[in-house]
Coordinates of C-alpha atoms in Angstrom, one line a residue:
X883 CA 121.5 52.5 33.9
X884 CA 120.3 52.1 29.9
X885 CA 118.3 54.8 29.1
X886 CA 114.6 53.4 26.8
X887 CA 113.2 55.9 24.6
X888 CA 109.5 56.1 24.6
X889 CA 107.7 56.7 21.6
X890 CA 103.9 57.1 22.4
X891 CA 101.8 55.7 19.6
X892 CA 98.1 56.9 21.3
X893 CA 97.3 59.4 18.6
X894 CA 98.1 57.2 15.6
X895 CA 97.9 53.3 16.4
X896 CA 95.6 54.1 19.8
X897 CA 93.2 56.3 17.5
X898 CA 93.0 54.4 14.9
X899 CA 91.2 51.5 16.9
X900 CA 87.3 51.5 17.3
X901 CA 85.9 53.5 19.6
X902 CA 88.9 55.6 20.5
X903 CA 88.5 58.5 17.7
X904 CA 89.6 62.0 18.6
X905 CA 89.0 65.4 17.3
X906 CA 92.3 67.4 16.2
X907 CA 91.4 69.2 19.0
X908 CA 91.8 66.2 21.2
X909 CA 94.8 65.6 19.2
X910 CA 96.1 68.7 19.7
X911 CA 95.3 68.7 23.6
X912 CA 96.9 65.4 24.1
X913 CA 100.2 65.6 22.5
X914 CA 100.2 68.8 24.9
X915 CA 99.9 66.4 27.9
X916 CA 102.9 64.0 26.2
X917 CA 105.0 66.4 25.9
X918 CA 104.8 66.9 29.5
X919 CA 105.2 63.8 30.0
X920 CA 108.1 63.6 28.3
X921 CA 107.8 61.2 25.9
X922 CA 111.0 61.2 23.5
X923 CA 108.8 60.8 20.8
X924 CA 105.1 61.6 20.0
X925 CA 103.7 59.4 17.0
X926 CA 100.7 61.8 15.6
X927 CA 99.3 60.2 12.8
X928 CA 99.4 58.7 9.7
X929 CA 99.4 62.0 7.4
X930 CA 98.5 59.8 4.4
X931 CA 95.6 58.8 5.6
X932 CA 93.3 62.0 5.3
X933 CA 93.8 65.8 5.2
X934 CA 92.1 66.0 8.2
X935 CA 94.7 63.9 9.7
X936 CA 97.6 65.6 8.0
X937 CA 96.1 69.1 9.4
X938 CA 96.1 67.3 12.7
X939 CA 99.9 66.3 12.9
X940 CA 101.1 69.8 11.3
X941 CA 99.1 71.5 13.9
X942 CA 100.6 69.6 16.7
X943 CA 104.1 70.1 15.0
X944 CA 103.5 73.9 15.0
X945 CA 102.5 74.0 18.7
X946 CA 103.8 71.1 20.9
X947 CA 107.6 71.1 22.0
X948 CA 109.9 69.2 23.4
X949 CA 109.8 65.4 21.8
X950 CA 110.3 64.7 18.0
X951 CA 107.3 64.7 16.1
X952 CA 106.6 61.7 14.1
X953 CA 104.5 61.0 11.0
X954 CA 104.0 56.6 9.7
X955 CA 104.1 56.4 6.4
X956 CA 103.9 53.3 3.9
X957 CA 107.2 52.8 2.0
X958 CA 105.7 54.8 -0.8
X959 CA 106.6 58.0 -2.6
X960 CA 103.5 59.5 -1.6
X961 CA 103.0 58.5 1.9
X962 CA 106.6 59.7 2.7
X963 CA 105.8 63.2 0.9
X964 CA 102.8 63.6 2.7
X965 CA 104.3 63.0 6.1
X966 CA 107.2 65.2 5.2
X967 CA 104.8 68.2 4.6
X968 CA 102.8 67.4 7.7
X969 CA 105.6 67.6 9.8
X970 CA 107.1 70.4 8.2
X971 CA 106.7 73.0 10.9
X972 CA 107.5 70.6 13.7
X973 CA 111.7 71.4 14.8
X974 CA 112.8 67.9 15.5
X975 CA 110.5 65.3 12.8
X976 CA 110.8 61.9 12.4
X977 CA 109.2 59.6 9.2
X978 CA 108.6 56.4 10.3
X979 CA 108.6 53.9 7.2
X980 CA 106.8 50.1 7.3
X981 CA 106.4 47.5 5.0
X982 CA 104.9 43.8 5.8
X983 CA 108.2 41.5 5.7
X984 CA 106.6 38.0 7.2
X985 CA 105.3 35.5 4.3
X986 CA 101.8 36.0 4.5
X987 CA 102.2 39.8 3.9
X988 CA 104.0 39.3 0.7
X989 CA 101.5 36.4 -0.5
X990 CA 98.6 37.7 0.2
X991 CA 98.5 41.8 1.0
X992 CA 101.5 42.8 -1.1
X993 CA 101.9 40.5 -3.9
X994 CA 105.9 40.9 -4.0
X995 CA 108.9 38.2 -3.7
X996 CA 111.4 39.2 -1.2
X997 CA 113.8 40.8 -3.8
X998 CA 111.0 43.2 -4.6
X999 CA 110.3 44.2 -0.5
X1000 CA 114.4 44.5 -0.3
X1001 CA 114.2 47.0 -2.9
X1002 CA 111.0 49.1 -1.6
X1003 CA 112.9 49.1 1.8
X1004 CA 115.9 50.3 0.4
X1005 CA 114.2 53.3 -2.1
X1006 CA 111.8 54.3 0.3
X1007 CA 114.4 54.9 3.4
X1008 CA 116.3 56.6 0.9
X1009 CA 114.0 59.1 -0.4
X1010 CA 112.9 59.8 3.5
X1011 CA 116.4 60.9 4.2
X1012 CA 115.5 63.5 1.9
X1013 CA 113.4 65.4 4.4
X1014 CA 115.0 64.4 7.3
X1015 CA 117.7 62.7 8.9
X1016 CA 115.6 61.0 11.2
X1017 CA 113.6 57.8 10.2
X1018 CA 112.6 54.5 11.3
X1019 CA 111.8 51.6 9.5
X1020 CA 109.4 49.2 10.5
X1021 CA 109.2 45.5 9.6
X1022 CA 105.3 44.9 9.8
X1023 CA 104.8 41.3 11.3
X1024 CA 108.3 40.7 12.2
X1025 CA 107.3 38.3 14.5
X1026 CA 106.3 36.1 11.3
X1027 CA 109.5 37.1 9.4
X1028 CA 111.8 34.5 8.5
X1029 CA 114.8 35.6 11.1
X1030 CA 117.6 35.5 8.3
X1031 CA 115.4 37.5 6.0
X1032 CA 114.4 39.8 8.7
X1033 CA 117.9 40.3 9.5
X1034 CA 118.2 41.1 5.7
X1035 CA 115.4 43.9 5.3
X1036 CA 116.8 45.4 8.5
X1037 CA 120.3 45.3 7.7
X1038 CA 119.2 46.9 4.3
X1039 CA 116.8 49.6 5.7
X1040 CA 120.1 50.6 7.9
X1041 CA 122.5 50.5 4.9
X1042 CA 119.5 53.4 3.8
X1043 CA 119.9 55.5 6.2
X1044 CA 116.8 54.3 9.0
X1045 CA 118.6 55.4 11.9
X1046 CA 115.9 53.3 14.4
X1047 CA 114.8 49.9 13.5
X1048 CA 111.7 48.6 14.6
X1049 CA 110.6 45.1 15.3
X1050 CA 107.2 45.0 15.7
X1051 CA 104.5 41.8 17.1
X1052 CA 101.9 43.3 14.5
X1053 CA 99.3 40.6 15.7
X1054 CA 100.4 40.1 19.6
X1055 CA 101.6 36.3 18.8
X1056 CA 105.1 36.4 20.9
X1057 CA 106.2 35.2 24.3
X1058 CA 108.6 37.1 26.5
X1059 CA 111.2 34.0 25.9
X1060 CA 110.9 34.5 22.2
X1061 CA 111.2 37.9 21.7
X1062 CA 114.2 38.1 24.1
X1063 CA 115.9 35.5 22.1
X1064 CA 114.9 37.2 19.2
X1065 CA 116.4 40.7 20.1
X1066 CA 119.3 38.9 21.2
X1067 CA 120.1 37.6 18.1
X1068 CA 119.0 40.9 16.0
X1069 CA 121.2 43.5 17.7
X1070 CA 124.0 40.6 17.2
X1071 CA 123.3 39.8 13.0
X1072 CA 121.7 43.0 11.7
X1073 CA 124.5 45.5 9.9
X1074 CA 124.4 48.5 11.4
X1075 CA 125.7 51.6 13.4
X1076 CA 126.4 51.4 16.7
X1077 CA 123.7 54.4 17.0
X1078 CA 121.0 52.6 15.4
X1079 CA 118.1 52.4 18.3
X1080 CA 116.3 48.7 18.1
X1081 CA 112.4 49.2 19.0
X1082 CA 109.6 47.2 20.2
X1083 CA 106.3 47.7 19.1
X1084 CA 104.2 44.8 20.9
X1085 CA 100.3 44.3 20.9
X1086 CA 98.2 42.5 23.6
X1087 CA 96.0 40.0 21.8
X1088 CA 97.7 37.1 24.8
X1089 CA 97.5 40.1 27.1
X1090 CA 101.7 40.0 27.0
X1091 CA 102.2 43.5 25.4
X1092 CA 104.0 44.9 28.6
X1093 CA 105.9 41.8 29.6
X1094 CA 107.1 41.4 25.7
X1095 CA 107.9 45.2 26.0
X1096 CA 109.9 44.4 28.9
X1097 CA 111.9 41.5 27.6
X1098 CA 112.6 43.0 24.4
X1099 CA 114.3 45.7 26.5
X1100 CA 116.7 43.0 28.4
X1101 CA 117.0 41.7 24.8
X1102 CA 118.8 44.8 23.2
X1103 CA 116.0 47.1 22.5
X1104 CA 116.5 51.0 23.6
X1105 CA 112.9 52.2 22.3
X1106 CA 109.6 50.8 23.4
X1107 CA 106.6 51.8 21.2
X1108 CA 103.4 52.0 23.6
X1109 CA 100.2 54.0 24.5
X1110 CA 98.3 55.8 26.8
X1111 CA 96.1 53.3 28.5
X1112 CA 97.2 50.5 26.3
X1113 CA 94.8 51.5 23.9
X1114 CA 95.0 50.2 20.1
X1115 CA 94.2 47.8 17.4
X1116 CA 92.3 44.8 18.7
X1117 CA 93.3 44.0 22.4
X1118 CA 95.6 47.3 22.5
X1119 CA 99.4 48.1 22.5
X1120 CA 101.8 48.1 25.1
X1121 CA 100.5 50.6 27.6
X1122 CA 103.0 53.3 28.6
X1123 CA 102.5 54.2 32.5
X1124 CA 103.0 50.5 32.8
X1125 CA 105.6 49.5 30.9
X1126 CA 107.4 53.4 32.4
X1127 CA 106.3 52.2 36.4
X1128 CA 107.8 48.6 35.6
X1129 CA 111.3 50.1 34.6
X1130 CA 111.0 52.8 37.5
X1131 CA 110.0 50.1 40.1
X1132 CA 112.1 47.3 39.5
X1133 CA 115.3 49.1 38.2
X1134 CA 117.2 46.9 40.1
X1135 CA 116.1 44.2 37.8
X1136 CA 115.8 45.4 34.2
X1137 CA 118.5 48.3 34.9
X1138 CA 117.4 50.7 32.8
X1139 CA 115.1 54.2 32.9
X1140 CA 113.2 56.1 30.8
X1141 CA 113.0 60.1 31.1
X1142 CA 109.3 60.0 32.1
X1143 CA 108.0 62.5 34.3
X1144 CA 105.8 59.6 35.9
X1145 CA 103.9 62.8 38.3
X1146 CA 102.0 63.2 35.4
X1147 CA 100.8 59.5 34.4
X1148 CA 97.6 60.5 35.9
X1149 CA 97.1 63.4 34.4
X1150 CA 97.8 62.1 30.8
X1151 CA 95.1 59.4 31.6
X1152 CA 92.6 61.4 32.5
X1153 CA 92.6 63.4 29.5
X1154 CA 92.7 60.8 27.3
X1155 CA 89.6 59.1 28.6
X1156 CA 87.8 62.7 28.8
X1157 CA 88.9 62.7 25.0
X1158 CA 87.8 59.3 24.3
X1159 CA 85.2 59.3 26.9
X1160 CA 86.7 55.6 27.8
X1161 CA 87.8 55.4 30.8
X1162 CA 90.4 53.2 31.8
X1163 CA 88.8 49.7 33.8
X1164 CA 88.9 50.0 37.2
X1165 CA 90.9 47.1 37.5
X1166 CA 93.3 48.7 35.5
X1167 CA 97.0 48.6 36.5
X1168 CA 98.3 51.9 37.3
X1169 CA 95.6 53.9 36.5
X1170 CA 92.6 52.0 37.2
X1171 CA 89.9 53.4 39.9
X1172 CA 91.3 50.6 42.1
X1173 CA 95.2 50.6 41.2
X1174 CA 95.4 51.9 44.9
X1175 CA 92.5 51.5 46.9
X1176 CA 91.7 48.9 49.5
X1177 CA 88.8 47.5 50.9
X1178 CA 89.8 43.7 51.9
X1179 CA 90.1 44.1 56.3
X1180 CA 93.5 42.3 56.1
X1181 CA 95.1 44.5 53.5
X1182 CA 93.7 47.7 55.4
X1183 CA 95.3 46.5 58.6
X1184 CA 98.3 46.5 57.0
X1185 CA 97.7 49.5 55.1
X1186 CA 97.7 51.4 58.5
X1187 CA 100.5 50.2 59.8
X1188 CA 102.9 50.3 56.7
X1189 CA 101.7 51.5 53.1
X1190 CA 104.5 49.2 51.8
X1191 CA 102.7 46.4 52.9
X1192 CA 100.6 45.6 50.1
X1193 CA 101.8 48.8 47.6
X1194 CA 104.6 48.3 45.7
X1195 CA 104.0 52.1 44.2
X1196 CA 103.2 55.5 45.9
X1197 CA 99.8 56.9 44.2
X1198 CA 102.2 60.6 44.7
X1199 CA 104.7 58.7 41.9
X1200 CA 102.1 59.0 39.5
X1201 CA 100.4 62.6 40.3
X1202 CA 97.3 60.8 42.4
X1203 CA 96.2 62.1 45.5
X1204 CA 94.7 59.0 47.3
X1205 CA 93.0 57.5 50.5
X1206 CA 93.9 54.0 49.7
X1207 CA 91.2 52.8 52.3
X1208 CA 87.9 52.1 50.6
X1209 CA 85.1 51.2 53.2
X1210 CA 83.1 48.2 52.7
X1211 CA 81.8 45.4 53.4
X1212 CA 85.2 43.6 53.5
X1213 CA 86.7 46.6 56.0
X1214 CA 87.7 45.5 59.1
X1215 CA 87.6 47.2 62.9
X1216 CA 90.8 49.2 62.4
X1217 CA 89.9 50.6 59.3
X1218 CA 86.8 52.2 60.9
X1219 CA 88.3 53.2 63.8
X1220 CA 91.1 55.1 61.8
X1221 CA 88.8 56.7 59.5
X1222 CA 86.5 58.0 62.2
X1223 CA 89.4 59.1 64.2
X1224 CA 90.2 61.4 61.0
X1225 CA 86.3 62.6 61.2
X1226 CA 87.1 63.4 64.6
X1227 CA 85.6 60.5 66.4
X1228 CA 87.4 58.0 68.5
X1229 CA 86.1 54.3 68.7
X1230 CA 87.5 52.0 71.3
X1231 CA 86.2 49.0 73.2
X1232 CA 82.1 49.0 72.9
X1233 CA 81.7 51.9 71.1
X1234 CA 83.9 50.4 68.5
X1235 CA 82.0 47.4 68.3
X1236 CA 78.1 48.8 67.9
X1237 CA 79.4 51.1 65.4
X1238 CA 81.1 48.4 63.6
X1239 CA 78.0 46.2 63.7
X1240 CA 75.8 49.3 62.1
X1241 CA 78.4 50.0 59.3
X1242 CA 78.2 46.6 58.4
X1243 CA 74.9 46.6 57.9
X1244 CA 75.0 49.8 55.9
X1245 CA 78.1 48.6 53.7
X1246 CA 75.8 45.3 53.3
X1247 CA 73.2 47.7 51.7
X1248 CA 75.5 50.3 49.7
X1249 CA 78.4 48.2 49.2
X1250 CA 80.9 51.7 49.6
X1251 CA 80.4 53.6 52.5
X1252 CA 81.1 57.2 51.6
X1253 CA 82.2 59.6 54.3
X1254 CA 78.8 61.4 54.4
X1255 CA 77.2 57.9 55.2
X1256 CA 79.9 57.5 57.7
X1257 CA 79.6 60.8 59.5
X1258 CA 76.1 60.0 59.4
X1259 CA 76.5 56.8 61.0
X1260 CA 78.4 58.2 63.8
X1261 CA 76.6 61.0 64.9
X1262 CA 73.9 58.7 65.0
X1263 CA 75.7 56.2 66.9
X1264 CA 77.0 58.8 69.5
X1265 CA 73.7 61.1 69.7
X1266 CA 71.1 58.2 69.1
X1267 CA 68.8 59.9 66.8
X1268 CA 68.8 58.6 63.1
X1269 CA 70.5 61.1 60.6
X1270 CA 69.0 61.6 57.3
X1271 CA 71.1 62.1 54.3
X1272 CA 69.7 64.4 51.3
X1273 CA 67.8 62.0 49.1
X1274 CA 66.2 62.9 45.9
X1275 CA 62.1 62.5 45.4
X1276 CA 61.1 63.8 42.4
X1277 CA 63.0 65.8 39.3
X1278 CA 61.3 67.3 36.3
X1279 CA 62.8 68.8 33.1
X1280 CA 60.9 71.0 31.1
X1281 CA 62.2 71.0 27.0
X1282 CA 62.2 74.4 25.8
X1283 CA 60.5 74.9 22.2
X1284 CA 62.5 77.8 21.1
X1285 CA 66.4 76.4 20.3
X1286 CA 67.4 79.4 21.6
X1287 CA 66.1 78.4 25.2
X1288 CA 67.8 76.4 28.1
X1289 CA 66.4 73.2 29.9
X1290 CA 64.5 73.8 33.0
X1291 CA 65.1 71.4 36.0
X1292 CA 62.6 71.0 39.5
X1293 CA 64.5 69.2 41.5
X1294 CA 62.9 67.9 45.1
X1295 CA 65.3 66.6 47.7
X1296 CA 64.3 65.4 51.5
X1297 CA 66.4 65.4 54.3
X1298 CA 66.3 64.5 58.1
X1299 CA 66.6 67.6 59.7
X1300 CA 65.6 70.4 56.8
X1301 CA 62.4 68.4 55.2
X1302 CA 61.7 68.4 51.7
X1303 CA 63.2 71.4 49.7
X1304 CA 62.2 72.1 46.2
X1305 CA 64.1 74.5 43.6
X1306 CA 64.4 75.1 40.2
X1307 CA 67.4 75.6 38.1
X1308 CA 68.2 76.5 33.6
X1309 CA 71.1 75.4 32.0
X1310 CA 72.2 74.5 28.7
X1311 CA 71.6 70.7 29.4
X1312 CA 69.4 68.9 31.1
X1313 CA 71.5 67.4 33.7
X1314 CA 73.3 70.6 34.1
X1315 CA 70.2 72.5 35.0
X1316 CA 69.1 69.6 37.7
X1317 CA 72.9 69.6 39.2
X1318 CA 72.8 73.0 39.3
X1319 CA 69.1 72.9 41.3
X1320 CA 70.7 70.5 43.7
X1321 CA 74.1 73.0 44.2
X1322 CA 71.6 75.3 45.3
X1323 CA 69.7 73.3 48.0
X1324 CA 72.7 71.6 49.1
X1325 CA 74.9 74.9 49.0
X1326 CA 77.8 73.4 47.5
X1327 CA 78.8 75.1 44.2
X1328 CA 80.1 72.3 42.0
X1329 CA 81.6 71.5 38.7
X1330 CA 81.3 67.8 37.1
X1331 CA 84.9 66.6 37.2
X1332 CA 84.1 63.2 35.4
X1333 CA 81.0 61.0 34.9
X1334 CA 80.9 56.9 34.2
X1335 CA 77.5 55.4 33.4
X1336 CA 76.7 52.1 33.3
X1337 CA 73.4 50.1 32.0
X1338 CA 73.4 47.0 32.9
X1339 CA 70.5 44.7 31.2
X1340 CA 68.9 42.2 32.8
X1341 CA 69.0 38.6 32.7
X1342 CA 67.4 37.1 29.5
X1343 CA 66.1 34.5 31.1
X1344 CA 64.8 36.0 34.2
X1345 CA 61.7 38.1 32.4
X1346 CA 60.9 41.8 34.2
X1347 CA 57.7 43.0 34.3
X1348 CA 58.3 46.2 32.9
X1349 CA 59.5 44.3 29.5
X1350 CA 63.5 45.9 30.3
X1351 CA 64.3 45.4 34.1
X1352 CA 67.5 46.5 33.8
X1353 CA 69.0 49.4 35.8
X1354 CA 71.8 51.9 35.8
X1355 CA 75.2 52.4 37.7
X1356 CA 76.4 56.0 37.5
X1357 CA 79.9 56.7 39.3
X1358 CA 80.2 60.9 39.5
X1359 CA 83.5 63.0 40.6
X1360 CA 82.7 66.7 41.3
X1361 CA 85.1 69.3 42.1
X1362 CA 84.4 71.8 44.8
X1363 CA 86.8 74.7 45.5
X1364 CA 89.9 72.8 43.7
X1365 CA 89.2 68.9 45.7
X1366 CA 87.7 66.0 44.1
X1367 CA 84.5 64.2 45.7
X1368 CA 82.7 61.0 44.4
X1369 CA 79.3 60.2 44.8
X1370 CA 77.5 57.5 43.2
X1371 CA 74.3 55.4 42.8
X1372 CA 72.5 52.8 41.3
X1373 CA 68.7 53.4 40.1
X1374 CA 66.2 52.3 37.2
X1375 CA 66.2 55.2 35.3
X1376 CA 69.3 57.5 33.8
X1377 CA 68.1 61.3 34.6
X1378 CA 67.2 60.0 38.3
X1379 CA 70.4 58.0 38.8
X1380 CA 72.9 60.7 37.8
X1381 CA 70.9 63.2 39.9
X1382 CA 70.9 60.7 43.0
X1383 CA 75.1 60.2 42.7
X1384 CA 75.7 63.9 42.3
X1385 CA 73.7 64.4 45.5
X1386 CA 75.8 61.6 47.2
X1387 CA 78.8 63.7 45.8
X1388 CA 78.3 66.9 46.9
X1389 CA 76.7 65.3 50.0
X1390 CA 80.3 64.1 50.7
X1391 CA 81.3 67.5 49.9
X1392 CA 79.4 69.2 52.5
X1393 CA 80.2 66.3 55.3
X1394 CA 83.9 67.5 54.8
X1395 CA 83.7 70.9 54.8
X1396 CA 81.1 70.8 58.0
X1397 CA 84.2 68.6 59.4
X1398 CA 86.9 71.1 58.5
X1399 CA 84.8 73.7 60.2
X1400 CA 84.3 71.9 63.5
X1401 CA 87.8 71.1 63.9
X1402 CA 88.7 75.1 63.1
X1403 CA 86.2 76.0 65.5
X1404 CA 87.8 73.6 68.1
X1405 CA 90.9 75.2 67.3
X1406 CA 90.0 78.5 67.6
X1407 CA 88.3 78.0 71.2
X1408 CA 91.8 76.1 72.5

């Protein structure tokens, strides 16, 4: 097997991209989550960019260990002194020099002939061995290079002392076929060691970051420059967990590995998206909300019978804990039937069918049928009295006028069997104080594990009546006691719609654990 390195760009090219900005604190917290990762190399920052991204990359030099640190820097004097004194306190540093090499970065953002680029390769490599005998040179818009000159300014940045060369597709323009052939003919014409690393740094303006990654790789390329997410400049870079889960799952094709701990590809997502407060769409490969869940009847059957069916990945290989079933509308009979039989009811023959028929109609209404609707549904089906789920009817929030005072939420819930229960709850938000009112009634302690809100305006041409007619899609995760429940719901207003999912999420929260307790009770009595 070849082993890639994996140098993870997400705090340098990833932050520099709209929307994606980060604190150093952020910074800090997720080069911490790369390094257990273990990413060969952490790219965190450009140092000349700002002192408060210089203080950024020395702090996470100082405290993160494990992978080399690395610093970009232009081929300047400057730049390269600047990274060098970032990185300073990190053990194992790396200064990673780029110029633009194709013909429109000479003409028209560098002004300089060819000779003069050769020469800023070769006297900036040189004076970044100075600080350390690790640096990589990169040929912005390689892609767009002549190939014999490229070959030149790589061959020259080599002769320097760049002991990784880097071959970037600044703009996302390549094919998989191109840059293959192009690797191909790089590792076979550029002058160098038989050390020197060959990198790919590919962006996803096509959307062929990953499978460019991947053919650079069976081109001759032992480093693959990517991010968290695939986020970046424009469209994004080359996202790690997939280009890592390619490599892992079809090692029989591309033969080679990287040293990724892939349990924690989950982990490292998460954090980034509470950092960037983007999450990752939920069509997302790998890490998406629906990477591994199923709702369609005919993949569920399946499902059941053999996860291998229609997963090519366990959800365990990344660190995520999963019930792959979703129920909806598109379940099917066995899917029901195995979920209740893990609720501790057991559908066959008629029963199966009149329950089916109900949960249609509910799934036809909610679209997801959580497992507090479904426990609902059951007892319903098998006692014959309706079962009422908590349902919000009123919340107020009173502002405090001192600065110094908290929010204070009344919160009104109904509910089939305990009627309509009122409490009040202070907090130092808003939202806080009215989950915190519902925790009470409900009795589920809680602790908001992640929140995704979603307004979505309303047609143009359809006028509303209310001059807006939009409404708002809130999707909530709440942790109880160390587990994760969801809970969502859809609503007019924000305040209302975040309260009404956190109720459907510690309503699912309280289904469980009155679940848990029958079935100890029934164990206890055997």
């Amino acid at each position: 097997m070849t082993m890639v390195r994996i140098l993870d760009t997400t705090l340098r090219d990833g932050e520099q991209a709209p929307g994606f900005s980060m604190t150093p604190e952020g910074k800090l917290r997720m080069a911490k989550a790369l390094a257990a990762l273990n990413v060969d190399v952490i790219e965190a920052g450009f140092a000349a960019s700002g002192q408060r991204d210089a203080d950024a990359i020395a702090e996470i030099a100082r405290q993160v260990e494990g992978p080399v640190i690395c610093s970009l820097a232009r081929a300047t004097r400057g730049d390269i002194l600047a990274a060098s004194a970032a990185l300073a306190p990190a053990p194992r540093r790396r200064i990673h020099v780029f110029i633009g090499t194709s013909p429109l970065h000479r003409e028209f953002k560098l002004h300089m002939s060819r000779e003069k680029v050769l020469e800023n390769i070769r006297t900036a490599i040189a004076y970044a061995r100075g600080f350390t005998d690790d640096v990589e040179f990169s040929a912005e818009d390689a892609i767009r290079t002549e190939r014999d000159y490229l070959v030149e300014c790589l061959s020259a940045a080599a002769e320097a002392g760049a002991t990784t060369l880097n071959v970037p597709d600044t703009v996302g323009y390549t094919t998989p076929d191109e840059i293959y052939d192009l690797f191909r003919f790089l590792t076979a014409n550029v002058d160098c060691s038989d050390e020197t690393i060959f990198s790919a740094h590919n962006h996803d303006d096509l959307g062929m970051a990953v499978a460019n990654s991947l053919a650079a790789i069976r081109g001759g390329a032992r480093q693959v420059e990517c991010a968290m997410n695939g986020i970046g400049e424009r469209a994004g870079n080359c996202a790690l967990e997939d280009i890592v889960m390619a490599l892992k799952t079809r090692a029989d094709f591309f033969q080679a590995e990287t040293a990724i701990d892939t349990t924690r590809i989950m982990a490292a997502s998460r954090i980034l998206a509470q950092i960037t407060n983007t999450p990752p769409p939920r069509n997302k490969s790998i890490v998406g909300a629906n990477a591994f869940a199923h709702e369609s009847g005919i993949h569920q059957h399946g499902i059941l019978q053999n996860r291998e069916t229609y997963e090519i990945m366990k959800p365990e290989d990344i660190g995520l804990a999963t019930e792959a079933i979703v129920l909806g509308k598109h379940s099917g009979r066995h899917a029901l039937a195995a979920r209740a039989q893990a609720l501790g009811y057991v559908l066959t023959g008629e029963k199966l069918e009149s329950a089916f028929t109900a949960f249609r109609t509910v799934a036809d209404e909610v679209g997801i049928v959580d497992t507090a609707r479904l426990l609902a549904l059951l007892a319903e089906q098998e006692s014959g009295r309706p079962q009422r789920l908590w349902s919000l009817s009123k919340v107020d929030i009173r502002a405090p006028v001192s600065s110094k005072s908290h929010p204070v939420a009344r919160v009104e819930l109904e509910h089939g069997e305990r009627g309509r229960v009122t409490d009040i709850a202070s907090a130092p938000g808003a939202l806080d104080a009215a989950f915190a009112a519902v925790s009470q009634m409900i009795r589920v302690p809680a602790r908001v594990h992640a929140l995704e809100m979603q307004y979505i305006a309303a047609d143009p041409e359809q006028p509303a009546s209310d001059g807006q007619g939009a409404n708002v899609l809130v999707e909530i995760q709440i942790e109880v006691e160390g587990e994760i429940f969801a809970g969502r719901a859809r609503a007019r207003d924000i305040l209302p719609c975040c309260v009404s999912a956190y109720i459907d999420a510690a309503s699912n929260a309280e289904a469980v654990r009155a679940v848990r307790g029958s079935f100890s009770a029934g164990s206890r009595a055997a």
